[in-house]
XYZ file of C-alpha atoms in Angstrom:
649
model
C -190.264 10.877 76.472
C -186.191 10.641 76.550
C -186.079 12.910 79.501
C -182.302 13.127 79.255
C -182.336 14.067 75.398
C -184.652 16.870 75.971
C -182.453 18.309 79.148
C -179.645 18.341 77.061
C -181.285 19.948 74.536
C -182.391 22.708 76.622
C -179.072 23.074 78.205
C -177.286 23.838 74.201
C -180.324 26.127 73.497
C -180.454 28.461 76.905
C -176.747 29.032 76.157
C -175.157 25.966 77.626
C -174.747 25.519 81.316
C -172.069 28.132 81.832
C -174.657 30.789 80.647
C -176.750 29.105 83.440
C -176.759 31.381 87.063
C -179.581 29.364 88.805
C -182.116 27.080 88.108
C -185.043 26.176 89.791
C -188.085 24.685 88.827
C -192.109 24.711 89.825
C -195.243 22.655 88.933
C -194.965 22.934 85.185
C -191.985 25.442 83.962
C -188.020 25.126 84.621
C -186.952 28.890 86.039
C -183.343 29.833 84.553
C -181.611 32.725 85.598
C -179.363 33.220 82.314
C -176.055 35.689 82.613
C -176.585 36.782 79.319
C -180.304 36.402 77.835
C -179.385 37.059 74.336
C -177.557 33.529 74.135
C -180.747 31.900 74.720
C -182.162 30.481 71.680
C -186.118 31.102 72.143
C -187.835 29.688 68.894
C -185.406 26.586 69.024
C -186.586 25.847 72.565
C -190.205 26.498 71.827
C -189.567 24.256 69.160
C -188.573 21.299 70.676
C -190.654 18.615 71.784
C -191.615 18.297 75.335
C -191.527 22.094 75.728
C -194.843 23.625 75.499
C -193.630 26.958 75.268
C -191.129 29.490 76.588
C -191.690 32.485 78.894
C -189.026 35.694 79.472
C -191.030 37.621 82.329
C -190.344 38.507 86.011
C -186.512 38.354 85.648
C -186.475 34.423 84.787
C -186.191 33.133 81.545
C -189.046 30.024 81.837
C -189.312 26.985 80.017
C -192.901 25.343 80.104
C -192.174 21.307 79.766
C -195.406 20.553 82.040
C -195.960 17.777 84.582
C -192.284 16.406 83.521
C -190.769 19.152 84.678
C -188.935 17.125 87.808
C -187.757 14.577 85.807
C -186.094 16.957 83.177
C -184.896 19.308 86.488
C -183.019 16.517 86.904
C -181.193 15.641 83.832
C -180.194 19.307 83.757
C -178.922 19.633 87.109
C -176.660 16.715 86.655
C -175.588 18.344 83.501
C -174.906 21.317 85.284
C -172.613 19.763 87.789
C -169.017 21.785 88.006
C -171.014 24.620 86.744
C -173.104 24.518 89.631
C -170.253 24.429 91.781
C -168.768 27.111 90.075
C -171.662 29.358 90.701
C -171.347 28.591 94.320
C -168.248 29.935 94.381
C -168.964 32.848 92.762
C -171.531 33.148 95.293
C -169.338 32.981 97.839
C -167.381 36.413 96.756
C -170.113 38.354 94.733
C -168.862 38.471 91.516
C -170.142 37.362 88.581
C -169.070 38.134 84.882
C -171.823 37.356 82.843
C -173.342 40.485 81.816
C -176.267 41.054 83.207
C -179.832 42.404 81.825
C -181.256 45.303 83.361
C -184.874 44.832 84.844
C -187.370 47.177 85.718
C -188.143 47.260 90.241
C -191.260 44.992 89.406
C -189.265 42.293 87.551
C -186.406 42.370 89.911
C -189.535 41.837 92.940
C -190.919 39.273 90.997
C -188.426 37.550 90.798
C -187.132 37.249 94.040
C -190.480 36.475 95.197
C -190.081 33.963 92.445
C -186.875 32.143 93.154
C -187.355 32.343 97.165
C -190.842 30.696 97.413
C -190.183 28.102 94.397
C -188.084 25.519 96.694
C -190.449 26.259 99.408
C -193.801 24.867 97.462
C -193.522 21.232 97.441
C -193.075 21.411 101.469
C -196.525 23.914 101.772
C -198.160 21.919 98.980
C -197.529 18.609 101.321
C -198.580 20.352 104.414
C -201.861 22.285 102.686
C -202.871 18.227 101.536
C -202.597 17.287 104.918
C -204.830 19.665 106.315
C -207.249 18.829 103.439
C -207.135 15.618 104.157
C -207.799 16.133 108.076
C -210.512 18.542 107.456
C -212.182 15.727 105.501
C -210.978 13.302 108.626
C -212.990 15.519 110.714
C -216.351 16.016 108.692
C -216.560 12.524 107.826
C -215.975 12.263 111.569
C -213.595 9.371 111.557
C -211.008 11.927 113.642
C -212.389 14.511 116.334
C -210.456 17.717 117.030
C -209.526 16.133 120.195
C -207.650 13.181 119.540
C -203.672 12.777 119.416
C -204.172 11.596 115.752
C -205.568 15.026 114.881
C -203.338 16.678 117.554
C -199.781 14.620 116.105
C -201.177 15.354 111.681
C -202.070 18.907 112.389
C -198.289 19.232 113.747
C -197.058 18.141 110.978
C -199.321 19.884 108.772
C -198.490 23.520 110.967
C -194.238 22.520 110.492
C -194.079 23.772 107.098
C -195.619 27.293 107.862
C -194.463 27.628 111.509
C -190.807 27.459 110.148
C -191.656 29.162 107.181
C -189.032 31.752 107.993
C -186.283 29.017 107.678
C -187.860 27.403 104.503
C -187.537 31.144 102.620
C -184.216 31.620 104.022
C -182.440 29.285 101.597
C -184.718 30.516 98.486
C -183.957 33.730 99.366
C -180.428 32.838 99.833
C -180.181 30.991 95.998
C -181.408 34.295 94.840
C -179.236 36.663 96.337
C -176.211 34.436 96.020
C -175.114 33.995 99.828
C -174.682 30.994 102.264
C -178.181 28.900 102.688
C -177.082 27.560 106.113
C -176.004 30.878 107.709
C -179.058 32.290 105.723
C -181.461 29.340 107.686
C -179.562 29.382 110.955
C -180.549 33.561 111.185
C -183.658 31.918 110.618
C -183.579 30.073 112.983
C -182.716 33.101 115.388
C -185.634 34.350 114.870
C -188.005 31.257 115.673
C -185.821 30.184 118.408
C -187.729 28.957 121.848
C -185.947 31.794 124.132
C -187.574 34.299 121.783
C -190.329 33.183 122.533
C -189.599 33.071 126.422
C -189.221 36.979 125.861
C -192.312 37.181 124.301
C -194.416 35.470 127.218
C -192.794 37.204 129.599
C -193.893 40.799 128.271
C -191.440 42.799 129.944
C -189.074 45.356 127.734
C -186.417 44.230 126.058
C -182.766 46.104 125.270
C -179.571 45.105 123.340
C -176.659 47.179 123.790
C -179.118 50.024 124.871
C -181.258 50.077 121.838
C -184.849 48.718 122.535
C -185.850 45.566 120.417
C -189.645 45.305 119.339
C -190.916 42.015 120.520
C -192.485 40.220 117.312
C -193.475 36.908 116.832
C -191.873 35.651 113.386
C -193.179 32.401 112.597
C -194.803 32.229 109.491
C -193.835 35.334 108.899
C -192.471 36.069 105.226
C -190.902 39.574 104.244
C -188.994 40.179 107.030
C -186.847 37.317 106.528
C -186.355 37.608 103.055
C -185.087 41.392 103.176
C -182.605 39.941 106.306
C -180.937 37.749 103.976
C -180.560 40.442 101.241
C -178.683 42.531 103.992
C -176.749 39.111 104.852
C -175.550 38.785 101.058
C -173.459 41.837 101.529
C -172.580 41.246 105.052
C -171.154 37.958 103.433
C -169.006 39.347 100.899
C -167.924 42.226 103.620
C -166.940 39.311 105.928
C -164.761 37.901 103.178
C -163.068 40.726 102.554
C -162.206 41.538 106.034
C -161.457 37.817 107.146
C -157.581 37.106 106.434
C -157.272 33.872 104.523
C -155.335 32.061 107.284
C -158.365 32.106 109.754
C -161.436 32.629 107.596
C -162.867 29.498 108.402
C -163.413 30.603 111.691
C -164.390 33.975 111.428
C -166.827 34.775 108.189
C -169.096 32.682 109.570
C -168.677 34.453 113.084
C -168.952 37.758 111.700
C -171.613 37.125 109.559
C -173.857 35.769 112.720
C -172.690 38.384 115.067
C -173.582 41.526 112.973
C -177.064 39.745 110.564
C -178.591 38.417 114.054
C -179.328 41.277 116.150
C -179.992 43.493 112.846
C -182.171 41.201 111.994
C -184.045 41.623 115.928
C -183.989 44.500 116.590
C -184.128 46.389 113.208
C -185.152 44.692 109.859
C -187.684 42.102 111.633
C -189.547 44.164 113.351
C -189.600 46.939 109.817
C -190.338 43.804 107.462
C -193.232 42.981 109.976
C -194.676 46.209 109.678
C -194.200 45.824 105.947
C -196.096 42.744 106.057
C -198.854 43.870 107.995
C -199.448 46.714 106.261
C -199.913 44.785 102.804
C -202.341 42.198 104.818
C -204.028 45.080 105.891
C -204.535 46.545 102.712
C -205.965 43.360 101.143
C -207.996 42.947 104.102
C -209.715 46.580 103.885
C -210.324 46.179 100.066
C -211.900 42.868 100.854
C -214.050 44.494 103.429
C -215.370 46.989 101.217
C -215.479 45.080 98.052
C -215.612 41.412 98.623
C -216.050 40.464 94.915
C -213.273 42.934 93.885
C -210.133 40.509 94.127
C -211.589 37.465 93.262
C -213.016 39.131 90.204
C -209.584 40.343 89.221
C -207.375 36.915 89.867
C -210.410 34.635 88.179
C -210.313 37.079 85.395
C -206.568 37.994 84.940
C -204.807 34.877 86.117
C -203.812 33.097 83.062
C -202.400 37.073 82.400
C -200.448 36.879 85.485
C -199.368 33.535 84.652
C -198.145 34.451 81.179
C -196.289 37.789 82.197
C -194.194 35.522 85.178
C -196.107 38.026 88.028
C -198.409 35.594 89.675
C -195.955 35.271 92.413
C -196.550 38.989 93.465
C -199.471 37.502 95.694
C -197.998 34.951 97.391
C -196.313 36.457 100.675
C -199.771 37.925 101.297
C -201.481 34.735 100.978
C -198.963 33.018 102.761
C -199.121 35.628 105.771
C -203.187 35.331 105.713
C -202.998 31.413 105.701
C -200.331 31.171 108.666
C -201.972 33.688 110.744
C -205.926 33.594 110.511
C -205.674 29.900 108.946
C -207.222 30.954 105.932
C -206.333 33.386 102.497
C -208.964 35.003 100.431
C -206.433 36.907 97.824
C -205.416 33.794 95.609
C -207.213 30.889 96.303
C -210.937 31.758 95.396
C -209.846 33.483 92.151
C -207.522 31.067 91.188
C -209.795 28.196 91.901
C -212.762 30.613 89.761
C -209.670 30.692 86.503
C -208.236 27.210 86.552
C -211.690 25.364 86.333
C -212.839 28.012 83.923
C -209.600 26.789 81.919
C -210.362 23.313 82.165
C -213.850 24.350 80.945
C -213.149 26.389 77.511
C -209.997 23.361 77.246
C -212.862 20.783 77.038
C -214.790 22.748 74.897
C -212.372 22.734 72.217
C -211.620 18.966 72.976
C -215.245 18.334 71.787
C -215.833 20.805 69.220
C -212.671 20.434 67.558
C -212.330 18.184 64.009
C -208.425 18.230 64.195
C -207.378 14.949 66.084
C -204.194 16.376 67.267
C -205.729 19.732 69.151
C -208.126 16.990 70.053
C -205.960 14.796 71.825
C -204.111 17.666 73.417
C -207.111 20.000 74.737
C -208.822 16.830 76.415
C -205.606 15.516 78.312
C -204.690 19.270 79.240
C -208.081 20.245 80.030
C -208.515 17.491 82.312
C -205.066 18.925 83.907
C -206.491 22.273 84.276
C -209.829 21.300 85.857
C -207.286 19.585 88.288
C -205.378 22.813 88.859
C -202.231 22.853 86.842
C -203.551 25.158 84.112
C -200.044 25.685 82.191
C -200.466 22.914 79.114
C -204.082 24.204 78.752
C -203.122 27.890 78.507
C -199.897 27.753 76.556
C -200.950 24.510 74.557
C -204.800 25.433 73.465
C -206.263 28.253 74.382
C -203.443 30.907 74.246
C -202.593 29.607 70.685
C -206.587 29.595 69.507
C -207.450 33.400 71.268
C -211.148 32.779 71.630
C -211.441 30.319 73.849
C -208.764 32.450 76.972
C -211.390 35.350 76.305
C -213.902 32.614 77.289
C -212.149 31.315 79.599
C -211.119 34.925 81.006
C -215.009 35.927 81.376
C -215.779 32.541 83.095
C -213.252 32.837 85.790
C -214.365 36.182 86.472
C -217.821 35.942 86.816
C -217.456 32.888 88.843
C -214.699 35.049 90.825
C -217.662 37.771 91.407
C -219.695 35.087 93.369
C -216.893 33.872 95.597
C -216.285 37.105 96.594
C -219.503 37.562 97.209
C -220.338 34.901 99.395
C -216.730 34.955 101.498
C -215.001 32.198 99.584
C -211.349 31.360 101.582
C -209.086 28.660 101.079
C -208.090 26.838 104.116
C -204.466 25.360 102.526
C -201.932 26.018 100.798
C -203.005 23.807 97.429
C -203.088 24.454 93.673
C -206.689 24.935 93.361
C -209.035 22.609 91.342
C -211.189 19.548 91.815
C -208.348 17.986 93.042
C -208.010 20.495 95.765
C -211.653 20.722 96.982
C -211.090 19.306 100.308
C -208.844 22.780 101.114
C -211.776 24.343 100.882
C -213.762 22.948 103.700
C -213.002 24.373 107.357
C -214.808 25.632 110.177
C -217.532 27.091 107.312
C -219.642 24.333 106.648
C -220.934 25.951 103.651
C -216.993 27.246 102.588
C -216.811 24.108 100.416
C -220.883 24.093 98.921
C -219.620 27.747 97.968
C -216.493 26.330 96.391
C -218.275 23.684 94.209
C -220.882 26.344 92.879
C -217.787 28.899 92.074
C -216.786 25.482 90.057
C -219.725 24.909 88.370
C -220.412 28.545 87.438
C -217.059 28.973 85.574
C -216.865 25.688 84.026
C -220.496 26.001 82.677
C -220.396 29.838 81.339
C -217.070 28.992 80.419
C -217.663 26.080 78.305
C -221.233 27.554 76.675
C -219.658 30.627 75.807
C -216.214 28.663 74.309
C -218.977 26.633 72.510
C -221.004 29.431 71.234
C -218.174 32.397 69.850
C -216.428 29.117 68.714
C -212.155 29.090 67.445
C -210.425 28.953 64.666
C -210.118 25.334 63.958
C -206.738 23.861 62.132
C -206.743 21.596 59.853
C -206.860 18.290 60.559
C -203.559 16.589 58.537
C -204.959 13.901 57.059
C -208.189 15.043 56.544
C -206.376 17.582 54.446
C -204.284 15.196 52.792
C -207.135 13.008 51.924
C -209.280 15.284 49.803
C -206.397 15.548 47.759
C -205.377 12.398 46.955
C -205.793 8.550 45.657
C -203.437 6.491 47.251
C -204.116 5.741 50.617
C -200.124 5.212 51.639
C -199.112 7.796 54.331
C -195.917 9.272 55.154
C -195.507 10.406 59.103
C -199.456 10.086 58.796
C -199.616 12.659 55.794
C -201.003 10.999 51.918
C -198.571 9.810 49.413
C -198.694 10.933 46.141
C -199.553 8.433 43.094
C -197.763 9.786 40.283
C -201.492 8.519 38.420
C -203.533 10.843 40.636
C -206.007 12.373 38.150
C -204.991 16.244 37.381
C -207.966 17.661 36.808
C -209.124 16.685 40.701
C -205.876 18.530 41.454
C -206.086 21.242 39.911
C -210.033 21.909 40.577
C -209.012 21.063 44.186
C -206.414 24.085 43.873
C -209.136 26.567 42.374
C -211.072 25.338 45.301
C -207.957 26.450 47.712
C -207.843 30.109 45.756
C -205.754 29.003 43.207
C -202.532 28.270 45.411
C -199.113 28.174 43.421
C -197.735 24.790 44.302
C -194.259 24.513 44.303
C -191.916 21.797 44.808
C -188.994 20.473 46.813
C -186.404 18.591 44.951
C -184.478 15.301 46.663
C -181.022 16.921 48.262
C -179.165 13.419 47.842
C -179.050 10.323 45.853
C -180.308 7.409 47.969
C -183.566 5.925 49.176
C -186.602 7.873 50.042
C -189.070 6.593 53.084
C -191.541 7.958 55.193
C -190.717 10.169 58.069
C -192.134 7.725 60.814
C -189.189 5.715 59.979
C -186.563 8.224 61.244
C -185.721 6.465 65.156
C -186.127 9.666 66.575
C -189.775 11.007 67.683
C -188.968 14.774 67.027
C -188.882 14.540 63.180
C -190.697 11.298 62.920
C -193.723 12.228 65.000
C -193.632 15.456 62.773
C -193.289 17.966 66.024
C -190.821 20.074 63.604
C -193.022 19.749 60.658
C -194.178 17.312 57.516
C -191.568 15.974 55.340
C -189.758 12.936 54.472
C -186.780 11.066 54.854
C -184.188 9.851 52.616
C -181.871 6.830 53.367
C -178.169 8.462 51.380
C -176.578 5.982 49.281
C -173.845 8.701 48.916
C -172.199 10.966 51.312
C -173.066 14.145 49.227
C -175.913 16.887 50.491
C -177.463 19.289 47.783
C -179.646 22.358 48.279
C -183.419 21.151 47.391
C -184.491 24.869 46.888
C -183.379 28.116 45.925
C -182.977 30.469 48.745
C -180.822 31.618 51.518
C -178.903 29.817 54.393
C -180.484 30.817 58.000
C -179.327 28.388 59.675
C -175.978 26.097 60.093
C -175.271 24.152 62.857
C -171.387 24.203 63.994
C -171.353 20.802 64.026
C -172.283 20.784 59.953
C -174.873 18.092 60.127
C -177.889 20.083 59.739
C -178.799 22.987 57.526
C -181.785 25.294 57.344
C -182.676 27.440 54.044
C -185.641 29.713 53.085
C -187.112 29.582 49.777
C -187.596 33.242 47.619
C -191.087 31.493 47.953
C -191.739 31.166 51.468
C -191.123 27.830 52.167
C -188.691 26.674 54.869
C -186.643 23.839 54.487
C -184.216 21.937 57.733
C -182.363 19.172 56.514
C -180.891 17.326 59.049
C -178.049 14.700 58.329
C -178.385 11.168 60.837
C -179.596 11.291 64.088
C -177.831 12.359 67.208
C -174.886 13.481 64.867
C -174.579 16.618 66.517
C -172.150 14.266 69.220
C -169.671 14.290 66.391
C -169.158 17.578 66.581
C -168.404 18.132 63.141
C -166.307 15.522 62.587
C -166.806 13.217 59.286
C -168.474 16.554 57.860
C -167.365 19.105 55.189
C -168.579 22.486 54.430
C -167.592 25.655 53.595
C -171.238 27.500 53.418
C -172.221 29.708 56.047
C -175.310 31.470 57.287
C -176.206 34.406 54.629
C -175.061 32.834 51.716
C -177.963 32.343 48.917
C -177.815 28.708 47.188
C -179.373 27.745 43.747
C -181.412 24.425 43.654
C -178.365 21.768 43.134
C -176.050 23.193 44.296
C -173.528 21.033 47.482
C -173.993 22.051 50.538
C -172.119 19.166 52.533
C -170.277 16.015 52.204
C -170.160 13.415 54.985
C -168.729 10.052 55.589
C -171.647 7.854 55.331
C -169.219 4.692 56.827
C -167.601 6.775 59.491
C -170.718 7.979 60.662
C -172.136 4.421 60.775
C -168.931 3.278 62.739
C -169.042 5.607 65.263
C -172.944 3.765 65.800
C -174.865 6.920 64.244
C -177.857 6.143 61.846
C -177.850 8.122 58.201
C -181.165 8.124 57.411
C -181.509 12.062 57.166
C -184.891 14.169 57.775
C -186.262 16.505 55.066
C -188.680 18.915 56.948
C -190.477 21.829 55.726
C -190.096 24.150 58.937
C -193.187 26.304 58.090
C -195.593 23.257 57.192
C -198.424 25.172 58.799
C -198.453 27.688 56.016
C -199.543 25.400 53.275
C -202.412 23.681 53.346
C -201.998 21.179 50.652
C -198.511 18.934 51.209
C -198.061 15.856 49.660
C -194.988 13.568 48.875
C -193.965 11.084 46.399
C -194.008 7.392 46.788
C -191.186 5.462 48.566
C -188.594 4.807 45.918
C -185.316 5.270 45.329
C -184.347 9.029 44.001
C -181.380 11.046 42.289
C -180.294 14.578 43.178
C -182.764 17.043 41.948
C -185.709 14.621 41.862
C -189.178 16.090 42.990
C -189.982 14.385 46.563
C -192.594 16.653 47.844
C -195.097 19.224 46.539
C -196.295 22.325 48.862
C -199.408 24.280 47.845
């Protein structure tokens, strides 16, 4: 995959990178935080290859690319570059003046929930494998509980929630737009070793008068996040107030001086009480109904996934892991829905006829049963229905029994087969529990995808083949002989309920070839759709249908128009021709106008193109290919204007 390509694309299609107010990224989906949403293009992106699909929920606007996502992070945030900075500064004084979309108090929690623990994960991730790993040290008995090796890993492994406080500070402080090392460094405050001192010593402690609640912070994760939303606006204050000559010296100072003892003896102790009280809460339901949570994430999690609000449980599970060692609100449930995934994903894999869904359910299903679960939901069972009910029932009834039989996960790990070993702990049975919560929702999963069954596309070429001779394909769809009998057409037609077939007519003169020879995987891979291409021998574009324009690129090198008969037509001029920026091109149509078959749409500059290093050869796609069932195209040969080229049922 041209990671760099598909960044870039991304970038043009959220609204460019000046549209862009954050980004940050998490096992499968880039997280944008867009000034103005309605610049995003959604059906482009979802379009694109590379992106699985596109999610606006919990105040981000979320582009699913799966395991690739670091690689295109990348390409993006280089892109970004003085627009990054730029946000910074804005940062720095609290405006912005991209309009901004109004969001319900859920969304706006979810999303800073979102944006604060997304930089935090790969550091938790590391340090929940580590404990994994020394759990499994320690059964196998290669490491005893006693040994510096165990003492010097589980040190490591405790780093990453001890100083969990600092770690949110700067996700929090991305989110709300203030400075990440004063943010961390209040932080720090709070963790700090003469804190601590205070602590052991037990006596009462004032400041200024006012009594300060000892609390112990580490690992602690609302009250630091709601310190930092008090620092963004003792930030800005400090800005105001500062005069320019000196401010150097004392933002930074004021900022410290008034967010520190706040932070002690006011909004730590408060967001402590806040977080207890939500532990507690889980806790008593869990006491009284054991089943009850699991049931609910192993059932609803691909829901929460999908609406952007499976964050909402991750402070709690966070809090539970750091201070009993242990969490029994995510990980059981989750572990219940992503194998339960993986199991109505392989399902279709093997029951399917269509080699493409083929291909994709048993690569993504193996994914899920590992525990990223994103390319199996969006990719397979979201799109076929049937099998996320399946899959929904599964996770839940295996979510029943670890509830049931107190099912906890003993690190912080995306939970799957992959994970097992996070499951075992001072419960030797913890982990035989874990593997039968496994096995229950992959089997009922996969029986029941098997049984209620899917609707199963196509196969392409299967499709193809029952309607014609000639074994020549184009982008792995038949040719059409022009000697192919008629009656077997037209009997295969009554067969389809009489479909009308209509016809797309060549938009230039030149040479037409099969798709598979355009050097560019989106159209010849036939992501966008089936078509052909044609190689112009003259620098003149013609509409191939009658219809209306819905789409014109600025740059004039690619045109999309909808047939009074439902078919959708993208004609796209060269490759990578967008970089000229309209140059070489002519037009004067526009999106709205109708078009009769014939009539010119563009003219280009087939030897200015070509010297600039651009190829010609330009892509005929029908947009909507999934709504006919019978497409075929002529044989490779060279064509005038108006010529028939392809024929839609």
């Amino acid at each position: 995959m041209d990671y760099r390509k598909l960044g870039q694309e991304i970038t043009e299609l959220v609204g460019k990178k000046d549209n862009i107010a954050r980004l940050t990224h998490c096992a499968t989906r880039l997280r944008f935080e867009l000034h103005d949403i309605s610049k995003a293009e959604t059906e482009k992106l979802k379009a694109l290859p590379g992106v699985i699909t596109v999610v606006n929920n919990g105040g981000q606007y979320q582009v699913v690319v799966g395991n690739e996502v670091q690689q295109v992070y990348r390409v993006i945030t280089q892109q970004m570059g003085s627009a990054t900075r730029s946000a910074d500064s804005k940062s720095a004084s609290g405006k912005n003046n991209g309009p901004k979309q109004k969001q319900s108090w859920i969304s706006r929690f979810i999303s800073v929930i979102s944006t604060t623990f997304t930089p935090v994960i790969p550091a938790i991730i590391g340090a929940g494998m580590i404990k994994a790993i020394l759990a499994v040290l320690v059964l196998t008995g290669l490491v005893t509980t006693e040994s510096q090796n165990y003492y010097i890993l589980n040190t490591i492994a405790d780093a990453a929630f001890y100083f969990m406080p600092i770690l949110l500070a700067y996700g929090a402080s991305i989110k709300f737009e203030t400075s990440p090392i004063l943010a961390m460094t209040v932080a720090g405050v709070l963790l700090h070793p003469g804190w601590s001192a205070l602590m052991a010593e037990g006596k009462d402690v004032f400041f200024i008068g006012v009594p300060v609640r000892l609390t112990d912070y580490a690992g602690s994760v609302l009250p630091i996040i709601i310190v930092v939303w008090l620092m963004s606006y003792i930030e800005r204050f400090a800005d105001r107030v500062s005069p320019s000559m000196i401010k150097f010296f004392t933002k930074p100072m004021i900022v410290l001086l008034i967010t520190a003892p706040l932070a002690l003896v006011a909004i730590g102790p408060f967001g402590t009480y806040l977080n207890d009280l939500v532990a507690m809460g889980a806790e008593a339901i869990n006491a009284r109904a054991s089943w009850l949570i699991p049931l609910l994430m192993g059932t609803l999690q691909p829901f929460l996934i999908v609406t952007g609000t499976a964050w909402a449980m991750t402070p709690i599970a966070t809090s539970q892991l750091t201070k009993n060692g242990y969490e029994m609100i995510n990980g059981p449930g989750m572990l219940a829905s992503n194998i339960a995934q993986g199991g109505a994903t392989l399902a279709v894999a093997l029951k399917t006829k269509n080699k493409k869904l083929k291909q994709l359910a048993a690569s993504s299903g193996f994914t899920a049963v590992l525990g990223i679960t994103e390319p199996s939901l969006y990719g397979v069972t979201l799109k076929l229905k049937k099998p996320l009910i399946a899959a929904m029932i599964g996770g839940g009834v295996a979510g029943i029994y670890a509830g049931l039989t107190g099912l906890v996960r003993y690190a912080f790990v995306s939970p799957g087969l992959a994970a097992l070993p996070a499951f075992i702990g001072s419960n030797p049975m913890n982990i035989v529990h874990a593997i039968v919560t496994c096995l229950i929702a992959f089997v009922v999963t996969f029986a029941l995808t098997w049984i209620i069954g899917f609707e199963d596309p196509v196969d392409d070429e299967e499709e193809g083949n029952t309607n014609v001779n000639d074994d020549k394909t184009i982008s792995g769809q038949p040719v059409q002989d022009n000697s192919t009998d008629t009656k077997s057409s037209t009997t295969t037609n009554a067969n389809q309920n009489e479909l009308r077939p209509l016809t797309i007519a060549s938009p230039m003169q030149g040479e037409l070839v099969h798709l598979d020879r355009v050097p560019d995987d989106v159209f010849s891979l036939g992501l966008l759709g089936k078509g052909a291409a044609i190689i112009p021998a003259k620098g003149e574009l013609y509409a191939p249908i009658a219809g209306e324009v819905t789409a014109f690129m600025d740059s004039k090198h690619a045109v999309k128009l909808n047939g009074y008969d439902g078919e959708e037509v993208l004609i796209h001029i060269g490759v990578d021709t967008v970089n000229l920026k309209g140059r070489h091109f002519d037009s004067s149509i526009k999106v709205g106008d109708r078009v009769q078959q014939g009539d010119l749409l563009i003219r280009f500059d087939i030897d200015a193109i070509k010297a600039e290093g651009y190829e010609v050869i330009t892509p005929i796609i029908i947009a909507n290919s999934d709504r006919f069932p019978d497409i075929k195209l002529e044989k490779q040969s060279p064509v005038e204007v108006g010529a028939t080229i392809i024929h839609l049922s």
